[in-house]
PDB file of C-alpha atoms in Angstrom:
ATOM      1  CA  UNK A   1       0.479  -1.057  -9.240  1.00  0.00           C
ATOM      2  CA  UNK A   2      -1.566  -4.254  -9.800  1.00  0.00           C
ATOM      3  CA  UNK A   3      -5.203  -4.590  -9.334  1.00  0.00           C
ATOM      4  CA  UNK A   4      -4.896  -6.621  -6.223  1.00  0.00           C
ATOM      5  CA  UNK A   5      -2.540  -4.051  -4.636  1.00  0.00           C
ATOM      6  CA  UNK A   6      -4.616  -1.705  -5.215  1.00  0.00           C
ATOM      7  CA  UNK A   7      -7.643  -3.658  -3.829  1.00  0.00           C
ATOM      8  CA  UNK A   8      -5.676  -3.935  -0.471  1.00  0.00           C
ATOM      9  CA  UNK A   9      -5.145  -0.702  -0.326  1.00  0.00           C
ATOM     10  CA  UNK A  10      -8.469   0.053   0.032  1.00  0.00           C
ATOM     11  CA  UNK A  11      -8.764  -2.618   2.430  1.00  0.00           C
ATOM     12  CA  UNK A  12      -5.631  -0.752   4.778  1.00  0.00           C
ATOM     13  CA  UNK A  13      -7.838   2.888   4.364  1.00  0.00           C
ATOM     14  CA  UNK A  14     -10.814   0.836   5.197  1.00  0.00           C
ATOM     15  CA  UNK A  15      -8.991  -0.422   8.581  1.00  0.00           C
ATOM     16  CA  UNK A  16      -8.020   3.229   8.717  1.00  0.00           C
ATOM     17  CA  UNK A  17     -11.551   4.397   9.282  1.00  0.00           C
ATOM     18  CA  UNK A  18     -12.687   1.734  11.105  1.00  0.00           C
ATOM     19  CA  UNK A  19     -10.018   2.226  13.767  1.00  0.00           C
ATOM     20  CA  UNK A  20     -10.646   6.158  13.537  1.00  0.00           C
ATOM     21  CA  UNK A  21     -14.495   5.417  14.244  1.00  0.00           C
ATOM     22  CA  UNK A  22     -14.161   3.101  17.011  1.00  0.00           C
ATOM     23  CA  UNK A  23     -11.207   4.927  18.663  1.00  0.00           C
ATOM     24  CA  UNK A  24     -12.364   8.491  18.243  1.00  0.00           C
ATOM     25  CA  UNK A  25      -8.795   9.339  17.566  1.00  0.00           C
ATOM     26  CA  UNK A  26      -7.836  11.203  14.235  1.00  0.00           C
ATOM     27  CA  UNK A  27      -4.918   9.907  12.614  1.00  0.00           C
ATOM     28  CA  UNK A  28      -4.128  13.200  11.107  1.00  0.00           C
ATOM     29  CA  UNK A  29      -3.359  15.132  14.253  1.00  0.00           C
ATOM     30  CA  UNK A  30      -0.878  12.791  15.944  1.00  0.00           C
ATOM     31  CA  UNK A  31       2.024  14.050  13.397  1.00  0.00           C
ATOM     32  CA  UNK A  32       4.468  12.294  11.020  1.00  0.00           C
ATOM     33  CA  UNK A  33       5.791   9.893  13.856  1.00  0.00           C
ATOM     34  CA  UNK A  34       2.361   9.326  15.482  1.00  0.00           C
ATOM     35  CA  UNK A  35      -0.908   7.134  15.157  1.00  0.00           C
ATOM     36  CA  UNK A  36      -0.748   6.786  11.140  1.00  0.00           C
ATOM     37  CA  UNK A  37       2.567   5.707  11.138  1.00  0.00           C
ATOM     38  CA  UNK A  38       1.813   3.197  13.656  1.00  0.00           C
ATOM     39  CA  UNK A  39      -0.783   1.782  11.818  1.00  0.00           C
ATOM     40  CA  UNK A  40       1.512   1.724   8.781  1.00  0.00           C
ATOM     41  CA  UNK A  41       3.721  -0.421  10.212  1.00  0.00           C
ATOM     42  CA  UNK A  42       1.393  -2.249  12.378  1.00  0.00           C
ATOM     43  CA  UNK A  43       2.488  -1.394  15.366  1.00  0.00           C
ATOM     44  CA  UNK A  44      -0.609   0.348  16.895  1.00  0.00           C
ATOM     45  CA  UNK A  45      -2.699  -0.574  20.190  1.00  0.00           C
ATOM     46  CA  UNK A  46      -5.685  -2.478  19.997  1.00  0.00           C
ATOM     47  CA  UNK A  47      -8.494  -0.197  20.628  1.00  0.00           C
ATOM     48  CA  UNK A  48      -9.718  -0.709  24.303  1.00  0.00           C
ATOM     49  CA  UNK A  49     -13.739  -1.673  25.070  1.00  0.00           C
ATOM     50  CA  UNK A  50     -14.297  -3.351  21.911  1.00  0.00           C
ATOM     51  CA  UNK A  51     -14.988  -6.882  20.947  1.00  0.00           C
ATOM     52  CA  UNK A  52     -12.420  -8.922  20.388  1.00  0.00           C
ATOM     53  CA  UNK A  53     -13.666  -9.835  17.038  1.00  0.00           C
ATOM     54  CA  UNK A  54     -13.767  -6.636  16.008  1.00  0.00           C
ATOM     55  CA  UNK A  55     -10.073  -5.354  16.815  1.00  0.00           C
ATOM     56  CA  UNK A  56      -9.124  -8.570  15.070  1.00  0.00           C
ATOM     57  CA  UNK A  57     -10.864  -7.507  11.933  1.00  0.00           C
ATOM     58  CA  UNK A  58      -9.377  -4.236  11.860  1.00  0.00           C
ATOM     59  CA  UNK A  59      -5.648  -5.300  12.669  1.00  0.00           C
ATOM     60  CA  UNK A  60      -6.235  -8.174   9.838  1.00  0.00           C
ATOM     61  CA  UNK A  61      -7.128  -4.728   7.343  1.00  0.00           C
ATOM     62  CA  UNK A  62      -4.415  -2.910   8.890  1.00  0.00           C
ATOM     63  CA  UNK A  63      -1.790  -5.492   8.871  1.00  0.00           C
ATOM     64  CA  UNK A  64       1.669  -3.910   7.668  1.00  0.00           C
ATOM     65  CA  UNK A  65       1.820  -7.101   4.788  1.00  0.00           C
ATOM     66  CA  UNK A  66      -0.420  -5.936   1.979  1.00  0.00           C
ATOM     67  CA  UNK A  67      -0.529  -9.574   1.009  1.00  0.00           C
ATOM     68  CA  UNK A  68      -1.828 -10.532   3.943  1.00  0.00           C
ATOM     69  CA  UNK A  69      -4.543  -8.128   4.209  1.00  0.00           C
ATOM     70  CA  UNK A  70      -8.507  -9.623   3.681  1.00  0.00           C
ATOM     71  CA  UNK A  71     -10.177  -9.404   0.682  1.00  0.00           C
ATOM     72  CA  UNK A  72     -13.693  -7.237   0.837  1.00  0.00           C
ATOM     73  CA  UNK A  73     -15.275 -11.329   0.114  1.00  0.00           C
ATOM     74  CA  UNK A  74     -13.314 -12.052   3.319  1.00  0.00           C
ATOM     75  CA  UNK A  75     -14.321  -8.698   5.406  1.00  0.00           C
ATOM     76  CA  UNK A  76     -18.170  -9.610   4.781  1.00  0.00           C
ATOM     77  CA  UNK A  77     -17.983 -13.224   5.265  1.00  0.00           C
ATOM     78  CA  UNK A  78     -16.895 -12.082   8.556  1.00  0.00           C
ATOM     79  CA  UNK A  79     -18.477 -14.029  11.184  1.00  0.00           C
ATOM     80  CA  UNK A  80     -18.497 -10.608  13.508  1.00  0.00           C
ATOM     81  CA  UNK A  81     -20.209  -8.620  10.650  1.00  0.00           C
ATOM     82  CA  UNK A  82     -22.715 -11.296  10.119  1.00  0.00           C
ATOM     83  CA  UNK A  83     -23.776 -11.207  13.634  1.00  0.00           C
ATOM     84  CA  UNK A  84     -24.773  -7.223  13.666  1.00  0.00           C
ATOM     85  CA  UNK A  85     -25.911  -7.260   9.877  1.00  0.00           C
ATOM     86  CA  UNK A  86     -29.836  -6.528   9.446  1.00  0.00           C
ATOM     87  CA  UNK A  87     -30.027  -9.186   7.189  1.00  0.00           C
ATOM     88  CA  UNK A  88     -27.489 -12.345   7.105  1.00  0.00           C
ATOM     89  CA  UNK A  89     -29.138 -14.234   4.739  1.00  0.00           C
ATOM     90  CA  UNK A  90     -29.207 -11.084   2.320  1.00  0.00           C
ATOM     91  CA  UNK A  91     -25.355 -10.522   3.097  1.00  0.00           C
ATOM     92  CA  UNK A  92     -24.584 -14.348   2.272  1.00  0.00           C
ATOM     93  CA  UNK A  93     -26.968 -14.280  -0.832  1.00  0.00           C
ATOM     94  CA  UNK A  94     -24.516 -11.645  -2.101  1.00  0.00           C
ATOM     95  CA  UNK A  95     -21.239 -13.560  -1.871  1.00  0.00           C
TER      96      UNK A  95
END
């Protein structure tokens, strides 16, 4: 595996967490045919009550095309994640 591969692979178990947090579903108890492999192939439900920004940011982590996955510059560029970060200007400093 190349570097980048790898690199949006932890971008996918990122989107994996996220949509575990916000959902309150675990992945691990819907079975071999059930929420995980969904989210594999990108097929999953948007999670319902969220922002829209924020379902978009986890379907762009979770998206079935590793190449078309953010990178983490892209995730905390984020226009949604700027909004509820403490400090912006410290966020932007850092990219």
């Amino acid at each position: 595996m190349t570097s980048e591969t790898l690199q949006k692979a932890d971008i996918f178990s990122l989107g994996v967490m996220m949509y575990q947090l916000c959902s309150g579903r675990n992945i691990r108890e819907s079975g071999e045919n059930g929420l995980y492999r969904k989210l594999r192939e990108g097929t999953a439900e948007t999670i319902l009550g969220l922002k829209p920004g924020l379902n978009a940011l986890i379907q762009k982590c979770l998206h079935a095309d590793h190449t078309r996955r953010p990178s983490a510059r892209d995730i905390l560029a984020d226009k949604l994640l700027l909004q509820v970060s403490p400090s912006e200007k410290k966020l932007r400093a850092q990219l």
